[in-house]
PDB file of C-alpha atoms in Angstrom:
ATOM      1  CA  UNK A   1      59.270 106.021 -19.336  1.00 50.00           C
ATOM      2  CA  UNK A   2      57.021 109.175 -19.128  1.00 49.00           C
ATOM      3  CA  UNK A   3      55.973 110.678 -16.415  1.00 47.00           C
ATOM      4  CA  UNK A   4      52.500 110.655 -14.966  1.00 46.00           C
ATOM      5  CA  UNK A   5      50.076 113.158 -15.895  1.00 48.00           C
ATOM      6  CA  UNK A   6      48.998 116.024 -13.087  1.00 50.00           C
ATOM      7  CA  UNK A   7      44.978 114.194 -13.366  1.00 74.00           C
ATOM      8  CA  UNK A   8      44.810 111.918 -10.520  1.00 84.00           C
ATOM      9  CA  UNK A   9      42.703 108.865  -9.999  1.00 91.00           C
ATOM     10  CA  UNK A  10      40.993 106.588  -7.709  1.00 95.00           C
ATOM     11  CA  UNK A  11      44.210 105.022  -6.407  1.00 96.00           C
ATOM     12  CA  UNK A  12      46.006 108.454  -5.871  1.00 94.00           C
ATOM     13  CA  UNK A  13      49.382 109.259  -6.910  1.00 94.00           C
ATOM     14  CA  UNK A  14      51.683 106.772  -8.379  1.00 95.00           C
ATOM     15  CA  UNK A  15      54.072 105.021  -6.636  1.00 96.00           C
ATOM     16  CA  UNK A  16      55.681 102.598  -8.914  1.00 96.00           C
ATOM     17  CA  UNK A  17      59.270 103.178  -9.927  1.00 95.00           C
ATOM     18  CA  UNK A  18      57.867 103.258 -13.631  1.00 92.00           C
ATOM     19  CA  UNK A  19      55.601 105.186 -15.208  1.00 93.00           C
ATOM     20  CA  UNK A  20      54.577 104.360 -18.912  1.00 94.00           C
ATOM     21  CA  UNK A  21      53.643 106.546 -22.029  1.00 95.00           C
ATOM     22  CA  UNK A  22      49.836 105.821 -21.650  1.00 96.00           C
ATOM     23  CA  UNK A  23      48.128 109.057 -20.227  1.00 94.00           C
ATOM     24  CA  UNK A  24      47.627 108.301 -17.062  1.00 95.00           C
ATOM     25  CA  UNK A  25      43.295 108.182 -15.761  1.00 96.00           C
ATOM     26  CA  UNK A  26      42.075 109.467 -19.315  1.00 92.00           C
ATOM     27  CA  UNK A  27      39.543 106.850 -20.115  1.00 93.00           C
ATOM     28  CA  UNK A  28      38.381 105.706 -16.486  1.00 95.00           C
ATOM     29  CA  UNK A  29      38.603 107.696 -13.074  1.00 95.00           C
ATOM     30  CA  UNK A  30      38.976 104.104 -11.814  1.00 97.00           C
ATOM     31  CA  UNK A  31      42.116 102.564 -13.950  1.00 97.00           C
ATOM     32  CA  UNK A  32      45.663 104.186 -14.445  1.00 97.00           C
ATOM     33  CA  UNK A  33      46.361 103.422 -18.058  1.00 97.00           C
ATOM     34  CA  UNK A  34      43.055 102.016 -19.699  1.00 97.00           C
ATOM     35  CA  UNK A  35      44.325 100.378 -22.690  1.00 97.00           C
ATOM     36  CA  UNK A  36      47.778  98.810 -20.668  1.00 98.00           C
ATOM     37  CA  UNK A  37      45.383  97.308 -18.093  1.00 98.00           C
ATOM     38  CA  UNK A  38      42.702  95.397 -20.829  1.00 98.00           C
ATOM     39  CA  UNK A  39      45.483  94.263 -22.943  1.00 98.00           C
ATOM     40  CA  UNK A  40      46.308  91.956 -20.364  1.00 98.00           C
ATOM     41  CA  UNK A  41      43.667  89.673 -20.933  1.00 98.00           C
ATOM     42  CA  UNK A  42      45.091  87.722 -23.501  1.00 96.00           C
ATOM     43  CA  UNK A  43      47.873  86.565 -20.627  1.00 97.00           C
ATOM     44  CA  UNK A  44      44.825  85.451 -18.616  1.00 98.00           C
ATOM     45  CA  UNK A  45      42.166  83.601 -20.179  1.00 96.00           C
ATOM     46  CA  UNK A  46      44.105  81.491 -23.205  1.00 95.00           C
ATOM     47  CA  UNK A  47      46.355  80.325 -20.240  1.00 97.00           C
ATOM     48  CA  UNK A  48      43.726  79.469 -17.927  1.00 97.00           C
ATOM     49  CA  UNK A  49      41.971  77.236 -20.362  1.00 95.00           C
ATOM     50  CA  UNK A  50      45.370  75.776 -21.219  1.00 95.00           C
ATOM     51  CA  UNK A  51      45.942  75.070 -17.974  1.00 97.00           C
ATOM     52  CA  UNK A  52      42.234  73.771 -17.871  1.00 95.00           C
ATOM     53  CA  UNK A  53      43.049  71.458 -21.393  1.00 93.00           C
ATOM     54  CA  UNK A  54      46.368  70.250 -19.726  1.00 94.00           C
ATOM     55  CA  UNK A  55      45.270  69.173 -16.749  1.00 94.00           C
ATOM     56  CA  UNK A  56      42.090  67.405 -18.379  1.00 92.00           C
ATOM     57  CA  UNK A  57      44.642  65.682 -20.388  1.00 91.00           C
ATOM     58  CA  UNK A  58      46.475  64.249 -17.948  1.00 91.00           C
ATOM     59  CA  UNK A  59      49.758  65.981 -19.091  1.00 93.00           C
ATOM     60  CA  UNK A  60      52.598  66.741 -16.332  1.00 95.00           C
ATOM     61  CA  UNK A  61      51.887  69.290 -13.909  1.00 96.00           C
ATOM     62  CA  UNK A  62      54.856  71.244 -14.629  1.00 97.00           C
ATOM     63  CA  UNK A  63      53.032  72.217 -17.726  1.00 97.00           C
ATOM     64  CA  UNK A  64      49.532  73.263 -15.925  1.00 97.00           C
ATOM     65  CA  UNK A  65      52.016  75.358 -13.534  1.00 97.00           C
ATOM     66  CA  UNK A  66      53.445  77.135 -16.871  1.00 98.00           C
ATOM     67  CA  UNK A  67      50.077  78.434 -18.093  1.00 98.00           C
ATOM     68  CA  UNK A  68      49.402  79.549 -14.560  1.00 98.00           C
ATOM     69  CA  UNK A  69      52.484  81.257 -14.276  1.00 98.00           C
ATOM     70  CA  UNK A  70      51.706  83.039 -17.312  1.00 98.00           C
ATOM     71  CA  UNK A  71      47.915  83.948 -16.187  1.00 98.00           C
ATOM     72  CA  UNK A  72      49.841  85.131 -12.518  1.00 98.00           C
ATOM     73  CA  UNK A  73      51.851  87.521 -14.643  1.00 98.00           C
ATOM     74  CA  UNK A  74      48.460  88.874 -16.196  1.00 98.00           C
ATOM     75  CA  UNK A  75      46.342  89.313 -13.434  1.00 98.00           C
ATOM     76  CA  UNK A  76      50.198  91.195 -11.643  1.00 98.00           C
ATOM     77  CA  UNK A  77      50.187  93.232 -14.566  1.00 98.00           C
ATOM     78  CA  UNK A  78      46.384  94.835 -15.137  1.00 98.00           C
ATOM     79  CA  UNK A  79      46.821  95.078 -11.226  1.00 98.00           C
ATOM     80  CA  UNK A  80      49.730  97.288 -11.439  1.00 98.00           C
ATOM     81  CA  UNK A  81      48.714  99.268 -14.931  1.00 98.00           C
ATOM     82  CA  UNK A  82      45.050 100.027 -12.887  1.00 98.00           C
ATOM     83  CA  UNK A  83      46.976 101.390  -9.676  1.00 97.00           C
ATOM     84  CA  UNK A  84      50.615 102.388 -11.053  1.00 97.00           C
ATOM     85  CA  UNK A  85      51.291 101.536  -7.219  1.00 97.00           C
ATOM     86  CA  UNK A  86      54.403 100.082  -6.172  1.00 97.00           C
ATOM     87  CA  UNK A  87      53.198  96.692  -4.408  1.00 97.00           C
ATOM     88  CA  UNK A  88      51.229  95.958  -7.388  1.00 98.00           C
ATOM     89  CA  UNK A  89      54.054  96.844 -10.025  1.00 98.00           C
ATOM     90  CA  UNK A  90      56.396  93.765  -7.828  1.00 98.00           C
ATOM     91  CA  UNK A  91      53.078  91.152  -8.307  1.00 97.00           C
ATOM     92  CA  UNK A  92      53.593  92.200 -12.191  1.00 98.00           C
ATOM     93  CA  UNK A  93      57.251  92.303 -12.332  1.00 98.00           C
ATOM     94  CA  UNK A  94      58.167  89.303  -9.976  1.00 98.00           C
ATOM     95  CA  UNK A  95      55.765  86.495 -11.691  1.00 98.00           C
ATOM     96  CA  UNK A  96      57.667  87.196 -14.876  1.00 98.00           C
ATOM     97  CA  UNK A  97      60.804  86.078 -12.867  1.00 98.00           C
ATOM     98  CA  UNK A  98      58.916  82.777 -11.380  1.00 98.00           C
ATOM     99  CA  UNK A  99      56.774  82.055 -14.570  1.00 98.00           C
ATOM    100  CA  UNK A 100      59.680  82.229 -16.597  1.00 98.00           C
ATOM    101  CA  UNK A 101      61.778  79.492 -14.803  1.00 98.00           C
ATOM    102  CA  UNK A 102      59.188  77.065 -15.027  1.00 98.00           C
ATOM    103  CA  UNK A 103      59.239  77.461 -19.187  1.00 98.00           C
ATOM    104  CA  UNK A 104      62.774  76.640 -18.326  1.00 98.00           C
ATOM    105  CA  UNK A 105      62.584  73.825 -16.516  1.00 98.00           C
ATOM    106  CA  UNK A 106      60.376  72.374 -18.993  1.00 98.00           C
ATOM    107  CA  UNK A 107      62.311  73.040 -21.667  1.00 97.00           C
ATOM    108  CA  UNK A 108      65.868  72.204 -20.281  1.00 97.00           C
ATOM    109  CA  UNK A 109      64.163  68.761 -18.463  1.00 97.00           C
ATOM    110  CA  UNK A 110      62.186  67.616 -21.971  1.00 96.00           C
ATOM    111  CA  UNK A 111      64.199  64.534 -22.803  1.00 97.00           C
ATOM    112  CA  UNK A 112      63.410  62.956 -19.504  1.00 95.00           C
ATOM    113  CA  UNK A 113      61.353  59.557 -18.265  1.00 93.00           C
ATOM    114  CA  UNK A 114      57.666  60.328 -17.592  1.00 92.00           C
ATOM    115  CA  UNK A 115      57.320  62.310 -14.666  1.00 90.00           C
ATOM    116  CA  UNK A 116      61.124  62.521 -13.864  1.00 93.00           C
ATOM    117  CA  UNK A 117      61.727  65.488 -11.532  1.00 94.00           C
ATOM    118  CA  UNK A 118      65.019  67.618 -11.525  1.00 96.00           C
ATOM    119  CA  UNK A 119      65.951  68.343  -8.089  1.00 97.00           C
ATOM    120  CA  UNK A 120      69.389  70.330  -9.442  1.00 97.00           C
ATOM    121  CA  UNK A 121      67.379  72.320 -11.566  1.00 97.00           C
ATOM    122  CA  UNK A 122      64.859  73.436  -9.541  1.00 97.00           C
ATOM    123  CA  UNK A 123      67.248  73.992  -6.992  1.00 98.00           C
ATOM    124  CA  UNK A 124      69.452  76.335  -9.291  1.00 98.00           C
ATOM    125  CA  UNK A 125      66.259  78.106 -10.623  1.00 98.00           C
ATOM    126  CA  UNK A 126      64.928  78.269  -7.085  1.00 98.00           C
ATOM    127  CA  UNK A 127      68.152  80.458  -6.004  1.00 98.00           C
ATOM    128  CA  UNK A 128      68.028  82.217  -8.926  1.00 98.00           C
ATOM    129  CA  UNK A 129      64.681  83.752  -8.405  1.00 98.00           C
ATOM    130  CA  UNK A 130      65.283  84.220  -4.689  1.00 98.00           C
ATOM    131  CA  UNK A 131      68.366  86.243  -5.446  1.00 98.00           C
ATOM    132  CA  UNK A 132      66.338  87.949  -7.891  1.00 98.00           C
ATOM    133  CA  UNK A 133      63.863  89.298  -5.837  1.00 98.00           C
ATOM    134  CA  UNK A 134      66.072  89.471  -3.077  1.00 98.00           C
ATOM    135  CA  UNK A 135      68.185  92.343  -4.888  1.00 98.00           C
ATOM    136  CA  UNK A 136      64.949  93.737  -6.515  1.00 98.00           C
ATOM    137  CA  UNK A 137      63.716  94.313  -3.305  1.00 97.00           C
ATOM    138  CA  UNK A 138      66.560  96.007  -2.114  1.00 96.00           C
ATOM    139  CA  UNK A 139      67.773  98.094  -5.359  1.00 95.00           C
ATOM    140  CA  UNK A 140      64.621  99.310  -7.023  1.00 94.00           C
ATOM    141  CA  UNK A 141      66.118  99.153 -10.271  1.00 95.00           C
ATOM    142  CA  UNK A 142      63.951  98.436 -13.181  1.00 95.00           C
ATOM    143  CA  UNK A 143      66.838  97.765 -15.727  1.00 96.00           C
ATOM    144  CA  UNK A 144      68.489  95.773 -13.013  1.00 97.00           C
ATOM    145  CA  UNK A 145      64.726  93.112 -13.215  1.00 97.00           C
ATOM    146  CA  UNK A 146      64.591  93.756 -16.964  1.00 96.00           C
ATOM    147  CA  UNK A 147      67.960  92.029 -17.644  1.00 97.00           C
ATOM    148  CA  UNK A 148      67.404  89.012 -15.496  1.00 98.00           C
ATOM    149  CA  UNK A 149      64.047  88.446 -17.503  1.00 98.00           C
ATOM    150  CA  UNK A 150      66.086  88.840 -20.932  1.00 97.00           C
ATOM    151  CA  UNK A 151      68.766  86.494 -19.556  1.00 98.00           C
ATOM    152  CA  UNK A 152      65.888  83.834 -18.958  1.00 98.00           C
ATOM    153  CA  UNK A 153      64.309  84.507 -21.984  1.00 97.00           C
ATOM    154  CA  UNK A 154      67.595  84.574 -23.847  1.00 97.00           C
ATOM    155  CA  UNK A 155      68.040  80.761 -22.031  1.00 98.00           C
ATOM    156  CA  UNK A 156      65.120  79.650 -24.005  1.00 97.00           C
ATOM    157  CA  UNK A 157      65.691  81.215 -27.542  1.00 97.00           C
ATOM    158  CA  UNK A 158      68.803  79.567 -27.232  1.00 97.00           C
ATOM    159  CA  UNK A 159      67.732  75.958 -26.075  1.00 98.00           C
ATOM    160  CA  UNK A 160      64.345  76.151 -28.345  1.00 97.00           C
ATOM    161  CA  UNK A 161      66.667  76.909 -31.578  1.00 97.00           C
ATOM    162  CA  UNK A 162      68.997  73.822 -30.779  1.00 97.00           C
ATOM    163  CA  UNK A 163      66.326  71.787 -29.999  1.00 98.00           C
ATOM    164  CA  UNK A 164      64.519  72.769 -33.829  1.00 97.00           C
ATOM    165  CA  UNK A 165      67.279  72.908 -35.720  1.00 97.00           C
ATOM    166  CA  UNK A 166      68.981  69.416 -34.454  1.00 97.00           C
ATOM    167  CA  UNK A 167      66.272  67.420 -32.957  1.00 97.00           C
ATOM    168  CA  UNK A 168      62.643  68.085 -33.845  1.00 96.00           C
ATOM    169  CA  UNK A 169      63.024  70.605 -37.083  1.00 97.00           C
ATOM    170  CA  UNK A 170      59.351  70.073 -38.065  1.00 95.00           C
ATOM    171  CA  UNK A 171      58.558  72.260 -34.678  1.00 95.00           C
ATOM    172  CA  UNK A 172      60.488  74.627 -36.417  1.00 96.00           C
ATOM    173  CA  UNK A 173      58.030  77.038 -37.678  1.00 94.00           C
ATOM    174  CA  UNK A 174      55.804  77.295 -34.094  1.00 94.00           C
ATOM    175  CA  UNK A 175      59.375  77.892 -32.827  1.00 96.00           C
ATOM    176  CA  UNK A 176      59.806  80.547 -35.148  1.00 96.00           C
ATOM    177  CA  UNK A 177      56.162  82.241 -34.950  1.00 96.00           C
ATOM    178  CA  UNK A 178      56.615  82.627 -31.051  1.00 96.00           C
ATOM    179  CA  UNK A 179      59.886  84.456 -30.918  1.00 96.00           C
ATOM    180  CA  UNK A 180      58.762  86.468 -34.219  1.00 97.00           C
ATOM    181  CA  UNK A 181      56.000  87.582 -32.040  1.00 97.00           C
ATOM    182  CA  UNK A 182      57.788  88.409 -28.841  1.00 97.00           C
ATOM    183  CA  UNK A 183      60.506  89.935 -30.632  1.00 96.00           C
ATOM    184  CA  UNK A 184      57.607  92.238 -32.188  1.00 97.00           C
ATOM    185  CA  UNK A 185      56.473  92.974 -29.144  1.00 97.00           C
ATOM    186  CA  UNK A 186      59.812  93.764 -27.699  1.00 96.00           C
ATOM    187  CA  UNK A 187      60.449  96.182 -30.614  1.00 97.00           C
ATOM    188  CA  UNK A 188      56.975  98.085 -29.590  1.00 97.00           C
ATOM    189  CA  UNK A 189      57.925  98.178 -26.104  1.00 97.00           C
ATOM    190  CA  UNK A 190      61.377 100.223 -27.008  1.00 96.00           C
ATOM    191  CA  UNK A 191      59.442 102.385 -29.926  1.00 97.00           C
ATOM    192  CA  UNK A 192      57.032 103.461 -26.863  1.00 96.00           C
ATOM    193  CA  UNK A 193      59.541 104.270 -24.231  1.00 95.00           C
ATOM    194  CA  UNK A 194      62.142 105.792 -26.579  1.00 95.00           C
ATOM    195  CA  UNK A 195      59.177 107.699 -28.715  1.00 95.00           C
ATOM    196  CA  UNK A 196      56.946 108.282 -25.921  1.00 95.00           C
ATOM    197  CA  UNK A 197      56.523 112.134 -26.626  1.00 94.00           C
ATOM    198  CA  UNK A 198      56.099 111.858 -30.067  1.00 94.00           C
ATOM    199  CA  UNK A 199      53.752 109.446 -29.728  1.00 94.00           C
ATOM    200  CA  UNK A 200      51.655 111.408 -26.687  1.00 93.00           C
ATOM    201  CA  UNK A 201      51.600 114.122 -29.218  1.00 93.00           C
ATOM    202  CA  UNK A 202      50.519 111.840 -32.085  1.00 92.00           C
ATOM    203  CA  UNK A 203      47.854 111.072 -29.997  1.00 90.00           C
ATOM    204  CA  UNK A 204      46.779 115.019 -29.788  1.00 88.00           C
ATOM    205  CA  UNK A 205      46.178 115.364 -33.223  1.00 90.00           C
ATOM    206  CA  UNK A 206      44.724 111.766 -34.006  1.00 87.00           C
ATOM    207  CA  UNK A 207      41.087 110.466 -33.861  1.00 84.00           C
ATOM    208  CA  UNK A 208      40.614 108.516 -30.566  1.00 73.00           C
ATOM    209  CA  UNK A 209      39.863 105.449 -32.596  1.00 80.00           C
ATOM    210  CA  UNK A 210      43.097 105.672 -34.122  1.00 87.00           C
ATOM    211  CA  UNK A 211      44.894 107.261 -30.868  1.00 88.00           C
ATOM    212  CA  UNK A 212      44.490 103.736 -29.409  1.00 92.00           C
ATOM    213  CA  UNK A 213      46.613 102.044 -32.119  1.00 94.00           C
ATOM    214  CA  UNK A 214      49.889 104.117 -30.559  1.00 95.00           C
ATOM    215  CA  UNK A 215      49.285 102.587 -27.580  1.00 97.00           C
ATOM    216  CA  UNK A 216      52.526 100.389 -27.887  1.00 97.00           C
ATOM    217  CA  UNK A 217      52.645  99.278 -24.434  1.00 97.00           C
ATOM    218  CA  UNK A 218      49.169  97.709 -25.022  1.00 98.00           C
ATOM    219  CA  UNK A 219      50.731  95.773 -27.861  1.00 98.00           C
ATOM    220  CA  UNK A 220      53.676  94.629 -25.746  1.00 98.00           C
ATOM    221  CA  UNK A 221      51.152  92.701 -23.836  1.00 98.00           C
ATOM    222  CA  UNK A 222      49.189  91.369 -26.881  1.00 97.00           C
ATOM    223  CA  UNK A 223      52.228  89.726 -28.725  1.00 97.00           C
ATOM    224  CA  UNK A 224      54.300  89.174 -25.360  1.00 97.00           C
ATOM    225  CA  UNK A 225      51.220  87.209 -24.229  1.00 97.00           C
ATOM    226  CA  UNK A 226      50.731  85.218 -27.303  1.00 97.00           C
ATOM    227  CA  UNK A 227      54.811  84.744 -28.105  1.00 97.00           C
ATOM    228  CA  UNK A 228      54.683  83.617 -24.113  1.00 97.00           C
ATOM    229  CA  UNK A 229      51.542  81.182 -25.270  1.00 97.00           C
ATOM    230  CA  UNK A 230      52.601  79.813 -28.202  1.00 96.00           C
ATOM    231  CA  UNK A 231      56.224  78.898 -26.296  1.00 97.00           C
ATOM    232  CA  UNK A 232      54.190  76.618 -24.221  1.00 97.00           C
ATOM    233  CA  UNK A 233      52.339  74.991 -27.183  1.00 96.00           C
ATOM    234  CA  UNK A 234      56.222  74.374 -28.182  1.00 97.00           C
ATOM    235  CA  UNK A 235      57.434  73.171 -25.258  1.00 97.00           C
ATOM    236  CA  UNK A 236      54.811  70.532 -24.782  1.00 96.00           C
ATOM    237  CA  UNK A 237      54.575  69.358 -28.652  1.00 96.00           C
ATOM    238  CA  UNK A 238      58.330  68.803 -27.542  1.00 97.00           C
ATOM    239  CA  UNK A 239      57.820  66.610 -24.465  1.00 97.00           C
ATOM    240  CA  UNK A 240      54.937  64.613 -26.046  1.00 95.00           C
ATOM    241  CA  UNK A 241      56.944  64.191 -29.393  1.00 95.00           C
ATOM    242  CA  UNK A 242      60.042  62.647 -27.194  1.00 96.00           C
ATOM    243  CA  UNK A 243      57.274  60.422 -25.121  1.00 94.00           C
ATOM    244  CA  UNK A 244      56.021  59.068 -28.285  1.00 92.00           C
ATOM    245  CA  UNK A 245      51.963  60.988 -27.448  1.00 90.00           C
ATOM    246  CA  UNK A 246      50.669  62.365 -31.143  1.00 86.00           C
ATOM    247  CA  UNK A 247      49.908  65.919 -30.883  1.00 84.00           C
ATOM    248  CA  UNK A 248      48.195  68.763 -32.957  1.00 81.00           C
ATOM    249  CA  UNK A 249      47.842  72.311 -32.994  1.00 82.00           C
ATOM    250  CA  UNK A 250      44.807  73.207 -33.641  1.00 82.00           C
ATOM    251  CA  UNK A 251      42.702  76.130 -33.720  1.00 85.00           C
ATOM    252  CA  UNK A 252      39.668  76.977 -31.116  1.00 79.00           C
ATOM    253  CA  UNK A 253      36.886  78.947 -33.275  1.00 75.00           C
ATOM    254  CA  UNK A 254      39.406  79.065 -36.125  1.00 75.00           C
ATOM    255  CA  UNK A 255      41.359  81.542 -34.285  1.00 78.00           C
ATOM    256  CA  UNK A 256      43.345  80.980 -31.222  1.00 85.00           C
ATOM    257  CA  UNK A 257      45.667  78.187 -31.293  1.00 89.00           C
ATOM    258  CA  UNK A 258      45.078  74.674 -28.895  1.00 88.00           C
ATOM    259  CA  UNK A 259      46.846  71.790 -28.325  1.00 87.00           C
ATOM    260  CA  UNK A 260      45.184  68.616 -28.856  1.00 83.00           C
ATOM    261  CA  UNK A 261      46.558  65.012 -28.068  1.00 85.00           C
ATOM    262  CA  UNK A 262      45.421  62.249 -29.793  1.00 76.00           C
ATOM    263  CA  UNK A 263      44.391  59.147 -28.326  1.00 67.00           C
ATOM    264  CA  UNK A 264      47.481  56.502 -28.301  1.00 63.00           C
ATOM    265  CA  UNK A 265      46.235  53.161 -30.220  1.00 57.00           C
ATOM    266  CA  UNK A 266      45.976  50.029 -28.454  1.00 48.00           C
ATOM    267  CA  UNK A 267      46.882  46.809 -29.374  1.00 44.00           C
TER     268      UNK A 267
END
C-alpha cells in the first residue's frame, strides 16, 4: 500500500495500519480518498433494497441479515476511506468477517426444513469470528484479516461450485457471473497495490477524467460489491429452488439485477 501524501485533511493524519494508492485529500478537504469512499455505494443501496424486497417477501431472515451485512461493510468502508483512521478501518474490515459468515450459513444450511436453525453452525462461525477479531485486535496485521476473509470466501466458491455442478446446474451461470466479478475485482485490488507508483504517476500525465479510471481500489469496491450481491441472488434462488418457491432474476430499470418470487398456485 502507498503511503499517505504530506496534504492533510479534515480528519488529520492517518492512523489506519493501511494506506491505499488513492492520493490522499485531492478532491475534497473533507474525504481521504474521494473516489475509494463513493465507490462504496453500490455495497449500500442494492443491499438495502434487497433487504427491503426480502423481508417484504416473507423470505427467512437469515437472508435480510445477509444484505445487511453487506450494506454494514459499505457504510465501514466509505467511513474508513473518508478518515483513513484506525477505528473506522476495524468497522470496514471486521463486517467483512461477520457479513461473510452469514453467506455461509446460508449457503452450508440450504437443504434444510423451512426455518430450520443450525445451532452447530452458528456456534462454529460464532467462534470463528470472535477469534478473528480477537487476534485482529491484538496483532494489527492486515495480511493476518485478509486471509481469514479469503478462507471464508474460498468456503463458498467451493460449496457454490458443488452445489452447480451436482445439484442445481441451471444456477450455474449466476454462479459463474459472481465469482467472475469478484475475481475481477480481486485482480484490480493486487494491480493497485503492486502498481501503485506507476499508476500515481499515470495519473500525472493523464486527463483527470481519465485519471479516475486508475483508480483500482474504487473498482475493487464496484465488482466486490456486485460479485458480493449477486452471491446472495444465488444463495436464495438456491433455498427457494430446494423449498419448491418459483423464482426469477430480473432486472430493476433494465439494469441492476432483483429477485422476484412468484406467487405459489393454489389448488
Amino acid at each position: 500500500m502507498a503511503p499517505s501524501l504530506d496534504r492533510q485533511g479534515y480528519w488529520g493524519r492517518p492512523t489506519s495500519t493501511l494506506d491505499w494508492c488513492e492520493e490522499n485529500y485531492v478532491v475534497s478537504y473533507y474525504i481521504a480518498e474521494f473516489w475509494n469512499t463513493v465507490s462504496n455505494l453500490i455495497m449500500i443501496l442494492p443491499p438495502l433494497y434487497g433487504a427491503l424486497q426480502t423481508y417484504r417477501d416473507g423470505l427467512e431472515f437469515r437472508y435480510t441479515c445477509s444484505f445487511l451485512g453487506l450494506a454494514a461493510v459499505g457504510v465501514g468502508s466509505w467511513c474508513f476511506h473518508m478518515t483513513l483512521q484506525y477505528e473506522m478501518q476495524l468497522l470496514d474490515e471486521l463486517p467483512m468477517i461477520y457479513s461473510t459468515c452469514f453467506f455461509v450459513y446460508c449457503l452450508y444450511e440450504c437443504f434444510k426444513e423451512k426455518n430450520t436453525i443450525s445451532f452447530l453452525t452458528i456456534m462454529v462461525l460464532s467462534v470463528f469470528s470472535v477469534s478473528v477479531s480477537v487476534v485482529y485486535l491484538q496483532w494489527k496485521e492486515p495480511v493476518f484479516h485478509q486471509v481469514m476473509y479469503g478462507a471464508l470466501v474460498a468456503a463458498l466458491v467451493i460449496r457454490s461450485i458443488f452445489i452447480v455442478t451436482w445439484v442445481y446446474p441451471r444456477l450455474r451461470s449466476l454462479s459463474y457471473i459472481s465469482l467472475g466479478v469478484f475475481l475481477l475485482g480481486f485482480l484490480l485490488w493486487n494491480i493497485d497495490n503492486l502498481l501503485c507508483d506507476s499508476l500515481r504517476a499515470s495519473r500525472k500525465t493523464l486527463p483527470p477524467g481519465l485519471g479516475v479510471v486508475t483508480q483500482f481500489h474504487a473498482w475493487w469496491h464496484i465488482f466486490t460489491g456486485l460479485g458480493s450481491y449477486l452471491h446472495i441472488l444465488l444463495s436464495l434462488q438456491i433455498r427457494l429452488s430446494y423449498l419448491k418457491y418459483r423464482s426469477k432474476v430480473k432486472f430493476l430499470c433494465g439494469v441492476w439485477p432483483t429477485l422476484h418470487i412468484e406467487p405459489q398456485k393454489t389448488g
